[in-house]
Amino acid sequence: MKFYSTKNKSSSVDFQTALITGMPQDNGLYMPEYIPDLSKIFNQEVKLTFQELSLLIASEFIGKELSKNQIQNIIECCINFDSPNYNVSKDLYCLELFHGPTLAFKDFGARFMANCMGSFIANSKREINILVATSGDTGSAVANGFYGVEGINVIILYPSGKVSDIQEKQLTTLDKNIYALEINGNFDDCQRLVKKAFLDKEINSKIKLSSANSINIARLIPQSFYYAHSYLQLENKHIPSVYSVPSGNFGNLTAGLIAKKMGVPINKFIASTNLNDVVPKFFDTGSYNPKESIQTISNAMDVGNPSNIERIMDMYESIDKLRIDVCSWSFDEKNTLDLISSIYNNHNYLIDPHTSVALLGLLKYKQSYIDRCNQVFLGTAHPGKFSDVVNPAINDTVKLPERLKRVLSLEKKSILLNNNYNEFYDYLLTTFQ
Ligand SMILES: *Cc1c(COP(=O)(O)O)cnc(C)c1O
């Protein structure tokens, strides 16, 4: 399949190019030239395992460039943990996406991308340097996905003092091919530095750069797998299904919309945000006004100018058409915390702050939509990753998985840089040229 730039539909590239370059030079984003129609799978009772389903979808997008065996290997390496619909109460489910190695849903995208790159790079001589701006979870998922992969360096930029202790440890305690840069600034500054480097012709002529943010289309493709899988797991398919997605850069929502277009019968999406409400405002007023991000307790969603809106508008063309499939609301910190505690007390179920924002979106939706429907909220991180927020909310101590405990005992290794492109530029050339 070919992938075009949202800024210029007539220039398209193959999957390998979209994957390795990350972003077209015209500052657009890559999109698949068509979305395959897989509605047959969802309209009948076919029993497919998560891996079989993923293989089927992946082959549609990358089947021309990689052999069936290669794709099978990729799927086996990245879809090797479960994503169950946890039944909280009648018709209410948490799609738990946090059972991967870094305990957040970004493991899906990161591992798929890393394994695809690994397959292509096997016969190339030049090293690839992957730049990742992270507001918390992306960096560790990507770093883990690529850890030890020959020929690939991963350079993570994260905002100093704005990620949780656990997140910081996950970002800064890997060695080998993983480099952590602590930037004196916020997430948007990190993202700006990365974008600037990609568009900088001079640096691109000296070292080979690639991206792993949700701007890389290879991150989005595997995220459609779990929507499809989750839908197939639902017991009552005769009632409508609504999915609430806790959104920051809106990659997860974009993947959901792609899944819907493939034929997964999801009737409505709710794009739930924290106080960073650029998109909910867009839905309200019809005008899109990016702003600086605000720091919240659901920090992986602290984004003031979500990049994937570009893709969503490319798919839908107008806000009116988008409103048919999606609604979007913003929620404040108090509601987010209160819900963590009430779900814990009433249902003995612990959710992290991001997941709580998703559930708030569903609850709001149910206030005006009274018919029966499957209500699924996406559980994007394990609550243990945000114990500093969760513990006080529940007046108890969340049990940390072993993986997290081990990371916490390791020593942080990072390089502190100012929010200054020249400093970043010099660092890249002196370290990787
Ligand atoms: C990244 C992240 C989100 C936001 O996902 P987007 O695809 O950027 O909208 C939500 N929750 C958690 C835990 C995350 O790490």
Tab-separated table of C-alpha atoms and ligand atoms in Angstrom:
chain	number	residue	atom	x	y	z
A	1	MET	CA	0.000	0.000	0.000
A	2	LYS	CA	1.080	3.571	-0.670
A	3	PHE	CA	1.008	6.408	1.845
A	4	TYR	CA	0.361	10.023	0.865
A	5	SER	CA	1.141	13.262	2.642
A	6	THR	CA	-1.850	15.124	4.076
A	7	LYS	CA	-0.314	18.254	2.544
A	8	ASN	CA	0.030	16.805	-0.943
A	9	LYS	CA	-2.023	13.785	-1.944
A	10	SER	CA	-0.324	13.327	-5.280
A	11	SER	CA	3.069	12.464	-3.833
A	12	SER	CA	2.919	9.057	-2.197
A	13	VAL	CA	5.571	6.699	-0.886
A	14	ASP	CA	5.752	3.023	0.065
A	15	PHE	CA	5.429	1.782	3.646
A	16	GLN	CA	9.169	1.464	4.171
A	17	THR	CA	9.734	5.126	3.302
A	18	ALA	CA	6.835	6.319	5.455
A	19	LEU	CA	8.143	4.195	8.309
A	20	ILE	CA	11.785	5.245	8.100
A	21	THR	CA	11.316	8.945	7.344
A	22	GLY	CA	8.418	9.300	9.781
A	23	MET	CA	7.197	12.531	8.285
A	24	PRO	CA	7.058	13.914	4.739
A	25	GLN	CA	9.339	16.908	3.996
A	26	ASP	CA	6.299	19.108	3.285
A	27	ASN	CA	5.377	19.104	6.987
A	28	GLY	CA	2.268	16.968	6.411
A	29	LEU	CA	1.632	13.509	7.868
A	30	TYR	CA	1.487	10.176	6.089
A	31	MET	CA	-1.893	8.522	5.560
A	32	PRO	CA	-2.729	5.180	3.909
A	33	GLU	CA	-4.100	5.778	0.400
A	34	TYR	CA	-7.173	3.752	1.279
A	35	ILE	CA	-8.544	1.933	4.325
A	36	PRO	CA	-9.129	-1.754	3.583
A	37	ASP	CA	-12.691	-3.008	3.948
A	38	LEU	CA	-12.699	-5.839	6.482
A	39	SER	CA	-16.361	-5.536	7.451
A	40	LYS	CA	-16.952	-9.214	6.617
A	41	ILE	CA	-14.950	-10.214	9.671
A	42	PHE	CA	-17.086	-8.159	11.998
A	43	ASN	CA	-20.493	-8.967	10.568
A	44	GLN	CA	-20.322	-12.668	11.185
A	45	GLU	CA	-19.253	-14.841	14.063
A	46	VAL	CA	-15.690	-15.671	13.070
A	47	LYS	CA	-13.368	-16.839	15.770
A	48	LEU	CA	-9.981	-15.223	15.348
A	49	THR	CA	-7.230	-14.972	17.938
A	50	PHE	CA	-5.742	-11.548	18.631
A	51	GLN	CA	-2.653	-12.515	16.613
A	52	GLU	CA	-4.635	-13.891	13.661
A	53	LEU	CA	-6.730	-10.756	13.519
A	54	SER	CA	-3.658	-8.530	13.764
A	55	LEU	CA	-1.904	-10.476	11.022
A	56	LEU	CA	-4.895	-10.032	8.753
A	57	ILE	CA	-5.063	-6.273	9.268
A	58	ALA	CA	-1.300	-5.740	9.085
A	59	SER	CA	-1.053	-7.689	5.819
A	60	GLU	CA	-3.501	-5.283	4.172
A	61	PHE	CA	-1.172	-2.374	4.910
A	62	ILE	CA	2.290	-3.887	4.568
A	63	GLY	CA	1.740	-7.186	2.749
A	64	LYS	CA	3.307	-5.980	-0.505
A	65	GLU	CA	6.639	-5.096	1.089
A	66	LEU	CA	7.213	-7.776	3.684
A	67	SER	CA	6.688	-11.513	3.315
A	68	LYS	CA	3.982	-13.352	5.200
A	69	ASN	CA	6.680	-14.890	7.392
A	70	GLN	CA	8.174	-11.509	8.234
A	71	ILE	CA	4.786	-10.055	9.137
A	72	GLN	CA	3.998	-13.112	11.200
A	73	ASN	CA	7.272	-12.647	13.115
A	74	ILE	CA	6.512	-8.983	13.707
A	75	ILE	CA	3.053	-9.813	15.050
A	76	GLU	CA	4.407	-12.567	17.273
A	77	CYS	CA	6.961	-10.147	18.748
A	78	CYS	CA	4.521	-7.341	19.457
A	79	ILE	CA	1.098	-8.867	20.042
A	80	ASN	CA	2.351	-11.144	22.806
A	81	PHE	CA	0.335	-9.849	25.732
A	82	ASP	CA	-3.393	-9.698	26.271
A	83	SER	CA	-5.789	-6.745	26.029
A	84	PRO	CA	-8.985	-7.918	27.766
A	85	ASN	CA	-12.293	-6.063	28.086
A	86	TYR	CA	-12.505	-5.961	31.875
A	87	ASN	CA	-16.189	-6.028	32.852
A	88	VAL	CA	-16.656	-3.320	35.506
A	89	SER	CA	-20.467	-3.437	35.662
A	90	LYS	CA	-23.374	-4.164	33.320
A	91	ASP	CA	-22.409	-3.094	29.751
A	92	LEU	CA	-19.385	-1.204	31.094
A	93	TYR	CA	-15.905	-2.392	30.155
A	94	CYS	CA	-12.350	-1.195	30.525
A	95	LEU	CA	-10.302	-2.215	27.502
A	96	GLU	CA	-7.077	-2.878	29.393
A	97	LEU	CA	-4.163	-1.921	27.165
A	98	PHE	CA	-1.498	-1.867	29.858
A	99	HIS	CA	-0.268	-5.453	30.042
A	100	GLY	CA	2.821	-4.862	27.886
A	101	PRO	CA	6.436	-4.422	29.026
A	102	THR	CA	6.143	-0.734	29.995
A	103	LEU	CA	2.570	-1.047	31.274
A	104	ALA	CA	1.014	1.466	28.879
A	105	PHE	CA	-0.842	1.128	25.569
A	106	LYS	CA	2.042	2.730	23.699
A	107	ASP	CA	3.795	-0.644	23.814
A	108	PHE	CA	1.582	-1.748	20.900
A	109	GLY	CA	2.659	0.994	18.529
A	110	ALA	CA	6.254	1.135	19.648
A	111	ARG	CA	6.912	-2.582	19.393
A	112	PHE	CA	5.245	-2.869	16.000
A	113	MET	CA	7.256	0.035	14.651
A	114	ALA	CA	10.527	-1.241	16.125
A	115	ASN	CA	10.020	-4.690	14.672
A	116	CYS	CA	9.064	-3.342	11.238
A	117	MET	CA	12.175	-1.151	11.201
A	118	GLY	CA	14.270	-4.096	12.343
A	119	SER	CA	12.979	-6.112	9.352
A	120	PHE	CA	13.825	-3.397	6.826
A	121	ILE	CA	17.137	-2.318	8.302
A	122	ALA	CA	18.534	-5.845	8.320
A	123	ASN	CA	19.956	-5.121	4.842
A	124	SER	CA	21.038	-1.477	5.237
A	125	LYS	CA	24.462	-0.161	6.302
A	126	ARG	CA	23.711	3.266	7.780
A	127	GLU	CA	22.649	3.731	11.377
A	128	ILE	CA	19.215	5.192	11.981
A	129	ASN	CA	18.686	7.716	14.782
A	130	ILE	CA	15.164	7.814	16.099
A	131	LEU	CA	14.054	11.037	17.750
A	132	VAL	CA	11.172	10.801	20.216
A	133	ALA	CA	9.570	13.650	22.098
A	134	THR	CA	7.676	12.251	25.049
A	135	SER	CA	5.326	13.599	27.686
A	136	GLY	CA	5.909	10.426	29.655
A	137	ASP	CA	4.938	7.062	28.261
A	138	THR	CA	5.968	7.174	24.611
A	139	GLY	CA	9.646	7.349	25.390
A	140	SER	CA	9.783	4.268	27.540
A	141	ALA	CA	7.613	2.231	25.193
A	142	VAL	CA	9.761	3.182	22.217
A	143	ALA	CA	13.013	2.705	24.122
A	144	ASN	CA	11.902	-0.739	25.222
A	145	GLY	CA	10.713	-1.688	21.754
A	146	PHE	CA	14.102	-0.785	20.235
A	147	TYR	CA	16.373	-1.749	23.108
A	148	GLY	CA	19.397	-3.580	21.728
A	149	VAL	CA	18.230	-3.464	18.080
A	150	GLU	CA	21.389	-3.292	15.897
A	151	GLY	CA	21.838	-0.217	13.724
A	152	ILE	CA	19.243	1.894	15.515
A	153	ASN	CA	19.818	4.606	18.154
A	154	VAL	CA	16.909	6.050	20.103
A	155	ILE	CA	17.144	9.635	21.378
A	156	ILE	CA	14.397	10.529	23.836
A	157	LEU	CA	13.520	14.147	24.646
A	158	TYR	CA	11.437	14.625	27.779
A	159	PRO	CA	10.399	17.754	29.705
A	160	SER	CA	12.507	18.131	32.848
A	161	GLY	CA	10.478	17.820	36.053
A	162	LYS	CA	7.226	17.146	34.193
A	163	VAL	CA	7.117	13.363	34.131
A	164	SER	CA	6.474	11.063	37.096
A	165	ASP	CA	9.383	9.460	38.979
A	166	ILE	CA	8.534	6.066	37.604
A	167	GLN	CA	8.255	7.394	34.052
A	168	GLU	CA	11.597	9.156	34.404
A	169	LYS	CA	13.257	5.974	35.647
A	170	GLN	CA	11.774	4.022	32.742
A	171	LEU	CA	13.184	6.611	30.337
A	172	THR	CA	16.647	7.037	31.777
A	173	THR	CA	17.788	3.633	32.959
A	174	LEU	CA	18.323	1.840	29.675
A	175	ASP	CA	21.836	1.812	28.252
A	176	LYS	CA	23.197	0.475	24.927
A	177	ASN	CA	21.461	2.285	22.054
A	178	ILE	CA	19.090	4.416	24.168
A	179	TYR	CA	19.891	8.100	24.978
A	180	ALA	CA	17.752	10.259	27.295
A	181	LEU	CA	17.747	14.070	26.924
A	182	GLU	CA	16.172	16.056	29.714
A	183	ILE	CA	14.917	19.319	28.187
A	184	ASN	CA	14.424	22.503	30.167
A	185	GLY	CA	10.923	23.139	28.835
A	186	ASN	CA	7.545	21.455	28.344
A	187	PHE	CA	6.393	18.670	26.020
A	188	ASP	CA	5.533	21.075	23.217
A	189	ASP	CA	9.113	22.404	23.317
A	190	CYS	CA	10.425	18.844	22.992
A	191	GLN	CA	8.096	18.224	20.072
A	192	ARG	CA	9.186	21.489	18.404
A	193	LEU	CA	12.871	20.559	18.665
A	194	VAL	CA	12.196	17.192	17.080
A	195	LYS	CA	10.101	18.653	14.253
A	196	LYS	CA	12.728	21.275	13.567
A	197	ALA	CA	15.439	18.662	13.276
A	198	PHE	CA	13.351	16.662	10.799
A	199	LEU	CA	12.873	19.703	8.590
A	200	ASP	CA	16.526	20.737	8.833
A	201	LYS	CA	18.090	19.779	5.476
A	202	GLU	CA	21.634	20.202	6.715
A	203	ILE	CA	21.388	17.822	9.636
A	204	ASN	CA	19.511	15.295	7.512
A	205	SER	CA	22.375	15.246	5.047
A	206	LYS	CA	24.799	14.306	7.830
A	207	ILE	CA	22.902	11.792	9.937
A	208	LYS	CA	19.876	9.663	9.230
A	209	LEU	CA	16.917	10.694	11.355
A	210	SER	CA	13.605	9.009	11.916
A	211	SER	CA	10.627	9.547	14.156
A	212	ALA	CA	8.713	7.393	16.568
A	213	ASN	CA	6.075	9.769	17.857
A	214	SER	CA	2.480	9.109	17.023
A	215	ILE	CA	3.230	11.036	13.854
A	216	ASN	CA	4.764	7.808	12.521
A	217	ILE	CA	2.033	5.926	10.665
A	218	ALA	CA	3.567	2.638	11.808
A	219	ARG	CA	2.528	3.531	15.340
A	220	LEU	CA	-1.116	3.861	14.352
A	221	ILE	CA	-1.610	0.693	12.321
A	222	PRO	CA	-1.193	-1.737	15.269
A	223	GLN	CA	-3.457	0.389	17.446
A	224	SER	CA	-6.340	-0.492	15.154
A	225	PHE	CA	-5.801	-4.177	16.066
A	226	TYR	CA	-7.038	-3.813	19.616
A	227	TYR	CA	-10.221	-1.973	18.713
A	228	ALA	CA	-11.061	-4.814	16.345
A	229	HIS	CA	-10.151	-7.450	18.922
A	230	SER	CA	-12.051	-5.690	21.679
A	231	TYR	CA	-15.193	-5.448	19.562
A	232	LEU	CA	-15.044	-9.151	18.712
A	233	GLN	CA	-14.828	-9.952	22.431
A	234	LEU	CA	-18.039	-8.073	23.293
A	235	GLU	CA	-20.819	-10.396	24.375
A	236	ASN	CA	-23.760	-8.318	23.161
A	237	LYS	CA	-23.057	-7.265	19.620
A	238	HIS	CA	-26.719	-6.488	18.892
A	239	ILE	CA	-26.594	-3.271	20.910
A	240	PRO	CA	-24.604	-0.195	19.802
A	241	SER	CA	-21.018	0.232	20.996
A	242	VAL	CA	-19.404	3.404	22.249
A	243	TYR	CA	-15.662	3.772	22.892
A	244	SER	CA	-14.135	6.519	25.003
A	245	VAL	CA	-10.494	7.353	24.282
A	246	PRO	CA	-8.347	9.405	26.671
A	247	SER	CA	-6.655	11.719	24.220
A	248	GLY	CA	-3.498	13.819	24.056
A	249	ASN	CA	-1.909	13.722	20.631
A	250	PHE	CA	-5.025	11.938	19.285
A	251	GLY	CA	-3.125	9.029	17.749
A	252	ASN	CA	-5.182	6.495	19.656
A	253	LEU	CA	-8.417	8.104	18.479
A	254	THR	CA	-7.147	8.237	14.888
A	255	ALA	CA	-6.450	4.492	15.059
A	256	GLY	CA	-9.990	3.949	16.344
A	257	LEU	CA	-11.428	5.936	13.448
A	258	ILE	CA	-9.337	3.896	11.022
A	259	ALA	CA	-10.692	0.720	12.663
A	260	LYS	CA	-14.242	2.010	12.227
A	261	LYS	CA	-13.585	2.731	8.576
A	262	MET	CA	-12.262	-0.813	8.169
A	263	GLY	CA	-15.635	-2.021	9.320
A	264	VAL	CA	-15.418	-2.420	13.099
A	265	PRO	CA	-19.006	-1.510	14.094
A	266	ILE	CA	-18.271	1.173	16.672
A	267	ASN	CA	-21.147	3.667	16.675
A	268	LYS	CA	-19.565	6.545	18.509
A	269	PHE	CA	-16.205	7.648	19.829
A	270	ILE	CA	-15.730	9.970	22.735
A	271	ALA	CA	-12.482	11.922	22.675
A	272	SER	CA	-11.971	12.665	26.359
A	273	THR	CA	-9.311	15.168	27.344
A	274	ASN	CA	-7.966	16.666	30.543
A	275	LEU	CA	-7.767	20.458	30.961
A	276	ASN	CA	-5.930	20.655	27.651
A	277	ASP	CA	-9.148	21.312	25.793
A	278	VAL	CA	-8.124	22.513	22.329
A	279	VAL	CA	-10.092	19.735	20.638
A	280	PRO	CA	-13.260	19.918	22.784
A	281	LYS	CA	-13.254	23.672	22.044
A	282	PHE	CA	-12.876	22.875	18.356
A	283	PHE	CA	-16.001	20.699	18.589
A	284	ASP	CA	-17.867	23.483	20.403
A	285	THR	CA	-16.906	26.428	18.251
A	286	GLY	CA	-15.724	24.972	14.946
A	287	SER	CA	-12.437	26.805	15.141
A	288	TYR	CA	-9.161	25.146	15.983
A	289	ASN	CA	-6.845	27.195	18.179
A	290	PRO	CA	-3.725	25.452	19.482
A	291	LYS	CA	-2.337	26.716	22.767
A	292	GLU	CA	0.467	26.016	25.219
A	293	SER	CA	-0.095	22.812	27.148
A	294	ILE	CA	-1.111	22.856	30.812
A	295	GLN	CA	0.388	20.384	33.258
A	296	THR	CA	-2.124	17.924	34.767
A	297	ILE	CA	-2.188	14.645	36.688
A	298	SER	CA	-2.850	12.804	33.413
A	299	ASN	CA	0.412	14.154	32.036
A	300	ALA	CA	0.718	11.884	29.004
A	301	MET	CA	-2.219	13.862	27.601
A	302	ASP	CA	-0.807	17.332	28.244
A	303	VAL	CA	-0.704	18.412	24.629
A	304	GLY	CA	-1.592	21.880	23.378
A	305	ASN	CA	-1.422	21.213	19.646
A	306	PRO	CA	-2.295	17.578	18.951
A	307	SER	CA	-0.556	16.517	15.745
A	308	ASN	CA	-3.053	13.873	14.675
A	309	ILE	CA	-5.856	16.389	14.191
A	310	GLU	CA	-4.237	16.855	10.793
A	311	ARG	CA	-4.948	13.204	9.984
A	312	ILE	CA	-8.439	13.229	11.449
A	313	MET	CA	-9.424	16.256	9.369
A	314	ASP	CA	-7.913	14.584	6.341
A	315	MET	CA	-10.267	11.636	6.925
A	316	TYR	CA	-13.372	13.695	7.722
A	317	GLU	CA	-12.880	16.954	5.797
A	318	SER	CA	-15.116	19.046	8.072
A	319	ILE	CA	-15.903	19.346	11.743
A	320	ASP	CA	-19.596	18.742	10.956
A	321	LYS	CA	-18.835	15.341	9.464
A	322	LEU	CA	-16.512	14.543	12.343
A	323	ARG	CA	-19.225	15.338	14.882
A	324	ILE	CA	-21.337	12.476	13.464
A	325	ASP	CA	-18.796	9.897	14.659
A	326	VAL	CA	-17.089	11.640	17.555
A	327	CYS	CA	-17.886	13.882	20.470
A	328	SER	CA	-15.256	15.496	22.653
A	329	TRP	CA	-15.236	16.801	26.215
A	330	SER	CA	-12.671	18.067	28.667
A	331	PHE	CA	-12.534	17.123	32.372
A	332	ASP	CA	-10.865	18.753	35.328
A	333	GLU	CA	-8.487	17.371	37.927
A	334	LYS	CA	-10.998	17.058	40.753
A	335	ASN	CA	-13.450	14.977	38.720
A	336	THR	CA	-10.573	12.775	37.564
A	337	LEU	CA	-9.427	12.102	41.138
A	338	ASP	CA	-12.939	11.637	42.531
A	339	LEU	CA	-13.737	9.026	39.919
A	340	ILE	CA	-10.566	7.036	40.704
A	341	SER	CA	-11.701	6.846	44.299
A	342	SER	CA	-15.378	6.092	43.629
A	343	ILE	CA	-14.647	3.310	41.114
A	344	TYR	CA	-12.210	1.830	43.617
A	345	ASN	CA	-14.701	2.013	46.471
A	346	ASN	CA	-17.790	0.914	44.549
A	347	HIS	CA	-16.345	-1.631	42.146
A	348	ASN	CA	-13.043	-2.574	43.731
A	349	TYR	CA	-11.343	-1.609	40.480
A	350	LEU	CA	-8.333	0.672	40.291
A	351	ILE	CA	-7.772	2.980	37.315
A	352	ASP	CA	-4.983	5.431	36.497
A	353	PRO	CA	-5.690	9.162	35.902
A	354	HIS	CA	-5.720	8.846	32.080
A	355	THR	CA	-8.151	5.975	32.193
A	356	SER	CA	-10.270	7.982	34.622
A	357	VAL	CA	-10.588	10.792	32.065
A	358	ALA	CA	-11.824	8.215	29.536
A	359	LEU	CA	-14.429	6.919	31.960
A	360	LEU	CA	-15.602	10.468	32.717
A	361	GLY	CA	-16.313	10.844	28.997
A	362	LEU	CA	-18.493	7.712	28.972
A	363	LEU	CA	-20.409	8.759	32.071
A	364	LYS	CA	-21.141	12.122	30.508
A	365	TYR	CA	-22.268	10.454	27.288
A	366	LYS	CA	-24.652	8.203	29.228
A	367	GLN	CA	-26.350	11.228	30.773
A	368	SER	CA	-27.952	12.075	27.441
A	369	TYR	CA	-27.906	8.698	25.681
A	370	ILE	CA	-30.307	6.524	27.644
A	371	ASP	CA	-30.596	3.401	25.464
A	372	ARG	CA	-28.595	0.315	26.226
A	373	CYS	CA	-25.123	0.241	24.661
A	374	ASN	CA	-21.721	-1.353	25.169
A	375	GLN	CA	-19.674	1.266	26.943
A	376	VAL	CA	-15.958	0.740	26.578
A	377	PHE	CA	-13.319	3.045	28.009
A	378	LEU	CA	-9.681	2.587	27.095
A	379	GLY	CA	-7.377	1.761	29.999
A	380	THR	CA	-4.168	3.277	28.704
A	381	ALA	CA	-1.821	2.838	31.683
A	382	HIS	CA	-1.440	0.604	34.716
A	383	PRO	CA	-2.395	2.541	37.883
A	384	GLY	CA	0.955	1.586	39.436
A	385	LYS	CA	2.707	3.916	36.992
A	386	PHE	CA	0.925	6.830	38.620
A	387	SER	CA	1.028	5.750	42.244
A	388	ASP	CA	1.903	9.305	43.342
A	389	VAL	CA	-1.556	10.400	42.158
A	390	VAL	CA	-3.489	7.205	42.755
A	391	ASN	CA	-2.393	6.417	46.353
A	392	PRO	CA	-3.717	9.619	47.933
A	393	ALA	CA	-6.929	9.322	45.887
A	394	ILE	CA	-7.747	5.884	47.254
A	395	ASN	CA	-6.122	6.339	50.637
A	396	ASP	CA	-4.288	3.102	50.071
A	397	THR	CA	-1.128	1.860	48.352
A	398	VAL	CA	-1.320	0.455	44.854
A	399	LYS	CA	0.632	-2.743	44.453
A	400	LEU	CA	3.475	-2.242	41.975
A	401	PRO	CA	4.136	-4.936	39.389
A	402	GLU	CA	7.626	-6.506	39.672
A	403	ARG	CA	8.780	-4.839	36.448
A	404	LEU	CA	8.213	-1.396	37.933
A	405	LYS	CA	9.922	-2.213	41.224
A	406	ARG	CA	13.061	-3.297	39.400
A	407	VAL	CA	13.242	-0.122	37.308
A	408	LEU	CA	12.899	2.072	40.410
A	409	SER	CA	16.069	0.624	41.910
A	410	LEU	CA	18.213	1.552	38.877
A	411	GLU	CA	20.255	4.753	38.496
A	412	LYS	CA	19.022	7.645	36.319
A	413	LYS	CA	21.272	8.574	33.377
A	414	SER	CA	20.277	11.624	31.328
A	415	ILE	CA	21.784	14.659	29.592
A	416	LEU	CA	20.314	18.043	30.502
A	417	LEU	CA	19.791	20.461	27.585
A	418	ASN	CA	18.210	23.894	27.321
A	419	ASN	CA	15.191	24.421	25.121
A	420	ASN	CA	17.432	25.652	22.344
A	421	TYR	CA	17.720	24.209	18.859
A	422	ASN	CA	21.431	24.968	18.460
A	423	GLU	CA	22.271	23.013	21.592
A	424	PHE	CA	20.210	20.087	20.385
A	425	TYR	CA	21.806	20.292	16.934
A	426	ASP	CA	25.322	20.243	18.370
A	427	TYR	CA	24.489	17.333	20.606
A	428	LEU	CA	23.155	15.286	17.696
A	429	LEU	CA	26.154	15.932	15.467
A	430	THR	CA	28.814	15.369	18.101
A	431	THR	CA	27.199	12.171	19.348
A	432	PHE	CA	25.934	10.481	16.194
A	433	GLN	CA	27.860	11.752	13.157
B	1	LIG	C1	-0.013	8.819	25.286
B	1	LIG	C2	-1.052	8.510	26.274
B	1	LIG	C3	-2.390	8.916	26.084
B	1	LIG	C4	-2.801	9.764	24.902
B	1	LIG	O1	-2.768	9.058	23.686
B	1	LIG	P1	-2.730	9.839	22.295
B	1	LIG	O2	-2.649	8.788	21.263
B	1	LIG	O3	-1.534	10.737	22.328
B	1	LIG	O4	-3.996	10.643	22.229
B	1	LIG	C5	-3.323	8.528	27.017
B	1	LIG	N1	-2.986	7.798	28.097
B	1	LIG	C6	-1.716	7.399	28.332
B	1	LIG	C7	-1.413	6.616	29.547
B	1	LIG	C8	-0.719	7.729	27.416
B	1	LIG	O5	0.522	7.325	27.647
